[in-house]
Coordinates of C-alpha atoms in Angstrom, one line a residue:
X155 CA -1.1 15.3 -14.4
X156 CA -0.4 12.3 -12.3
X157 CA 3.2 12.2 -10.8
X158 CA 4.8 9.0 -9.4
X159 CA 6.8 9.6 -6.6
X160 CA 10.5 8.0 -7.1
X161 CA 12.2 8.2 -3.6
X162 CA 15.2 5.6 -5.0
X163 CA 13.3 2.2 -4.5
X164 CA 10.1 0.8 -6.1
X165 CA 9.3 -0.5 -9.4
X166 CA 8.2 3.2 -11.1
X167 CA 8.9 2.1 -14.8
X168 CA 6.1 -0.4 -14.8
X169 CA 4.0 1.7 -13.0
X170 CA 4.4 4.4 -15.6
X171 CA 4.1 2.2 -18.7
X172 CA 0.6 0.2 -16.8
X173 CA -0.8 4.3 -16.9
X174 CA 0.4 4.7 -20.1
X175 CA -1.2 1.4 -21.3
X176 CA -4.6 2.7 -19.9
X177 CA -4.0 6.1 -21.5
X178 CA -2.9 8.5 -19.0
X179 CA 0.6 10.6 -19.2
X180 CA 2.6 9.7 -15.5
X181 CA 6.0 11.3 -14.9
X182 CA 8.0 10.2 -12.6
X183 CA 10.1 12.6 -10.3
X184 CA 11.7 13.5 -6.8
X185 CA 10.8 17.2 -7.5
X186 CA 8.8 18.8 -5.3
X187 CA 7.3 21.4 -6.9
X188 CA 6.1 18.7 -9.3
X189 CA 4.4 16.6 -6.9
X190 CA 2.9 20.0 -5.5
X191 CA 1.5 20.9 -8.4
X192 CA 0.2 17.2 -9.9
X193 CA -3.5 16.8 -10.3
X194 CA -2.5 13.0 -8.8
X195 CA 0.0 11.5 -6.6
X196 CA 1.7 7.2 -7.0
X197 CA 3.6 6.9 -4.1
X198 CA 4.7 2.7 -5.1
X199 CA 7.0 0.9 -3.4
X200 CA 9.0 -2.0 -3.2
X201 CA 11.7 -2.7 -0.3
X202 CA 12.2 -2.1 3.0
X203 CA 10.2 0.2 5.2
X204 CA 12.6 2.2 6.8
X205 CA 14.4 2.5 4.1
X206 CA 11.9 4.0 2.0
X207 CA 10.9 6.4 5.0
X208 CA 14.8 7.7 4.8
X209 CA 14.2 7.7 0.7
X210 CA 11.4 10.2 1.3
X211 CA 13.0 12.3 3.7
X212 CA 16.4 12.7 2.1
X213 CA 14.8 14.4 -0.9
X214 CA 12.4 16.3 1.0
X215 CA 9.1 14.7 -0.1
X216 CA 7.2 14.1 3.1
X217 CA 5.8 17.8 3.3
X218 CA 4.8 17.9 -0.3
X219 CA 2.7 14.1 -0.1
X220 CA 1.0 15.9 3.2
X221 CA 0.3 19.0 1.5
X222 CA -1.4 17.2 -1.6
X223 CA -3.8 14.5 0.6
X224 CA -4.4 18.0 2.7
X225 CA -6.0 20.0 -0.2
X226 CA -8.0 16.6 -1.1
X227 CA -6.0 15.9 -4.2
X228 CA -5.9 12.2 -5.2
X229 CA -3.7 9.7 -3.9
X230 CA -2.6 5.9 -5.0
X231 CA -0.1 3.9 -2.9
X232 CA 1.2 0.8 -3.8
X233 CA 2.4 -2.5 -1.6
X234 CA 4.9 -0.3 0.4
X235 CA 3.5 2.9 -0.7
X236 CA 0.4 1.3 1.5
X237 CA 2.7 0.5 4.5
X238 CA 4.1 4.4 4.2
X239 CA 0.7 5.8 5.3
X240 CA 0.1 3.9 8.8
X241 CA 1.5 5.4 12.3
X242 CA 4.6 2.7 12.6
X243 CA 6.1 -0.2 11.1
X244 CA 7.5 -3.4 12.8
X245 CA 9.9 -4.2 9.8
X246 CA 13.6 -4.9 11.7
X247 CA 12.5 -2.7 14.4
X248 CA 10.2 0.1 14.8
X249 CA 9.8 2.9 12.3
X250 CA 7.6 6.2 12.3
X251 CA 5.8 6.0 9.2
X252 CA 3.9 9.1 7.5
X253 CA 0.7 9.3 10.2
X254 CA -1.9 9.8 7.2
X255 CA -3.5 6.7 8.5
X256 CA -3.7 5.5 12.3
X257 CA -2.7 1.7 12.6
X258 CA 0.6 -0.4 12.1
X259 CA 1.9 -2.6 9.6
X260 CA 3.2 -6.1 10.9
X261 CA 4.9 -9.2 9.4
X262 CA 2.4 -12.5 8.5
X263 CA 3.9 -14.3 11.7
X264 CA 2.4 -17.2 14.2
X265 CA 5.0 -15.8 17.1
X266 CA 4.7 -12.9 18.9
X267 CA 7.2 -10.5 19.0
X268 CA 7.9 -7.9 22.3
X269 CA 9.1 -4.4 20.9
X270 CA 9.9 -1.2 22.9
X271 CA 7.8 1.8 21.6
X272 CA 7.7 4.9 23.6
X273 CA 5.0 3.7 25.7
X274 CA 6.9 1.2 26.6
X275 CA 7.0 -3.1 25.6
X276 CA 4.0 -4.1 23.7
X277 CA 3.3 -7.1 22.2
X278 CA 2.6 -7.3 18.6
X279 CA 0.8 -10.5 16.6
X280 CA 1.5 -10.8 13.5
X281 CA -1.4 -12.7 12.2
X282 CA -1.3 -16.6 11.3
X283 CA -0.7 -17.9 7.6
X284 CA -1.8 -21.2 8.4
X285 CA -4.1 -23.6 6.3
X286 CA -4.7 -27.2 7.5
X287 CA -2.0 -26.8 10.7
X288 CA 0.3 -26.2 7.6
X289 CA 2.5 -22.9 7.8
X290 CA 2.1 -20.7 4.9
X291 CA 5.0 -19.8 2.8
X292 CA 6.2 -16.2 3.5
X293 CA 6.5 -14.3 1.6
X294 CA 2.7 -14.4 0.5
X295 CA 3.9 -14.2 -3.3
X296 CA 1.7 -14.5 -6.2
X297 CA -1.6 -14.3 -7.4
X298 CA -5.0 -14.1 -4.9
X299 CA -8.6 -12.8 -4.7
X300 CA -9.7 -9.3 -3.0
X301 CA -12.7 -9.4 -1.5
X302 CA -14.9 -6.0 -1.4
X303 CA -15.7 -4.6 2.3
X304 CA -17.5 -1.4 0.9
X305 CA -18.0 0.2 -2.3
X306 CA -15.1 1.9 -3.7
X307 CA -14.4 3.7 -7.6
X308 CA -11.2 2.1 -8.0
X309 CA -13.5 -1.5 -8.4
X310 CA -16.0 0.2 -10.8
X311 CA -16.3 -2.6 -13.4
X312 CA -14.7 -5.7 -12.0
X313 CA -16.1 -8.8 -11.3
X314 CA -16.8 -10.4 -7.4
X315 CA -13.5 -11.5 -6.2
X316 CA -11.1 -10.5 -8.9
X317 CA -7.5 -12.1 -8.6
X318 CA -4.6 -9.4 -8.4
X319 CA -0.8 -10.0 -7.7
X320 CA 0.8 -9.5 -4.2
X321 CA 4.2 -9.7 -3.3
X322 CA 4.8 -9.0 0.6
X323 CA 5.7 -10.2 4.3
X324 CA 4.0 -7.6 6.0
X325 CA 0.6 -6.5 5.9
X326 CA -1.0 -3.4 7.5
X327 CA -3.7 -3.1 10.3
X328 CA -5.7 0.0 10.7
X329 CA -7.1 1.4 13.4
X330 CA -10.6 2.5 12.1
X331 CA -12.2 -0.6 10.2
X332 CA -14.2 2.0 7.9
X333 CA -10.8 2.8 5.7
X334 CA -10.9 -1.1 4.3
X335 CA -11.9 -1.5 0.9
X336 CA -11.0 -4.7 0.6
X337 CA -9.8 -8.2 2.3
X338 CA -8.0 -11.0 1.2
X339 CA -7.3 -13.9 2.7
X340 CA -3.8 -15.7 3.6
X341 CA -4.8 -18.1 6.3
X342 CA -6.6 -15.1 7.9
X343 CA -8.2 -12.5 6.5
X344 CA -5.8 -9.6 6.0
X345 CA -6.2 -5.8 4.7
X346 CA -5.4 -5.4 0.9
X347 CA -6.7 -2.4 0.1
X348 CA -7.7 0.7 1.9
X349 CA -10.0 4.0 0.7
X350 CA -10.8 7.1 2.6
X351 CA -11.8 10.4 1.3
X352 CA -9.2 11.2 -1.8
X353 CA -6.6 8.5 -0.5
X354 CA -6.6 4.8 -1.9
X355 CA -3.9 2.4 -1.5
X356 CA -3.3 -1.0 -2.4
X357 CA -1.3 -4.1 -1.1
X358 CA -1.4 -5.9 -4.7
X359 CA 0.5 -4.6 -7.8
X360 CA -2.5 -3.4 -9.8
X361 CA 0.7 -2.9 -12.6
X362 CA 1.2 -6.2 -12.3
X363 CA -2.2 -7.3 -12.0
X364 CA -3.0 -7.5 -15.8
X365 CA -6.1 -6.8 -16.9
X366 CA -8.3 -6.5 -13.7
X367 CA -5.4 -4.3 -12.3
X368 CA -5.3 -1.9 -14.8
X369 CA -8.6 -1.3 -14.9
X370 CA -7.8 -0.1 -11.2
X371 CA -5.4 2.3 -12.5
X372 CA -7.5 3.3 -15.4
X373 CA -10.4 3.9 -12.8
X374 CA -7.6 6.2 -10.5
X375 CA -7.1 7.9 -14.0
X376 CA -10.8 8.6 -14.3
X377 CA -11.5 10.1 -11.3

């Protein structure tokens, strides 16, 4: 059984009906005894950071996502459900995310920004969507190409350099370079997909991504 995680944000219909399309059965629930017992686990996502973190909490669903990547179960997060799994966001402030995955998430930005954490003022660069000393629109909204970093069964099938849909301001940066699956590039070259062990996450929409994107999720399915 796969089970989509609904914490009160994200787009889980279309996520449901892209699994259905590929012919796997997804319910979507804040249950946790579902989402303990589910073969797989969607965490999507679309919104704010902190806001989803506070979504999660307030129905008791943080324990219950650790628990299932703990016993090696399989797990697929989308756009925010990407951000989720790093150490700490920068989104209007600075947010404790989940942990799963050591490493930040920051906004597609040529300033750089002071925050407090607790050890104190750091500086954090957001990256530089520039092309031809021309700023980059941000949101980076629309369709671009991921470029593989390592093999990984979510790509079984599709072509070099398959186009996918992204929608997103900030982007995430791990710690350990070995949990990138793939890059894409926005001015610079930026993270858009991760895979470690039973955990793979995406910064694209493969539900959006038509026909390469659902072979993602059929792939998931497969597994």
């Amino acid at each position: 059984m796969i089970a989509i995680i609904d914490y009160g944000m994200g787009n889980l219909r279309s996520v449901g009906k892209a699994f259905e399309k590929v012919g796997f059965d997804a319910v979507v629930t804040d249950k946790a005894e579902i989402i303990e017992n589910a073969d797989k686990i969607v965490l999507p996502g679309v919104g704010a950071f902190k806001d989803a973190i506070d979504g999660l909490q307030e129905r008791n669903l943080i324990g219950p996502i650790r628990s299932h990547i703990k016993q090696n179960k399989l797990f697929l997060g989308i756009c925010l459900g990407l951000h989720l799994l790093f150490s700490r966001s920068y989104e209007d402030g600075v947010h404790e995310g989940l942990d799963i995955i050591s490493g930040e998430v920051v906004r597609f930005n040529a300033d750089r920004l002071n925050v407090n954490n607790e050890n104190g003022q750091k500086e954090v660069f957001g990256g530089l969507p520039v092309v031809n000393n021309q700023r980059l629109k941000i949101p980076h909204m629309g369709w671009n190409t991921i470029q593989a970093r390592k093999e990984v069964p979510l790509l079984k099938g599709l072509p070099a350099d398959p186009y996918m849909y992204f929608v997103h301001s900030y982007f995430v940066v791990p710690d350990r370079k070995d949990v990138v699956a793939t890059e894409t590039d926005y001015g610079a070259a930026f993270v858009s997909m991760i895979s470690i062990d039973n955990i793979f996450a995406t910064q694209f929409h493969p539900e959006k991504s038509q026909q390469y994107g659902l072979a993602i999720l059929r792939n998931f399915g497969e597994l």
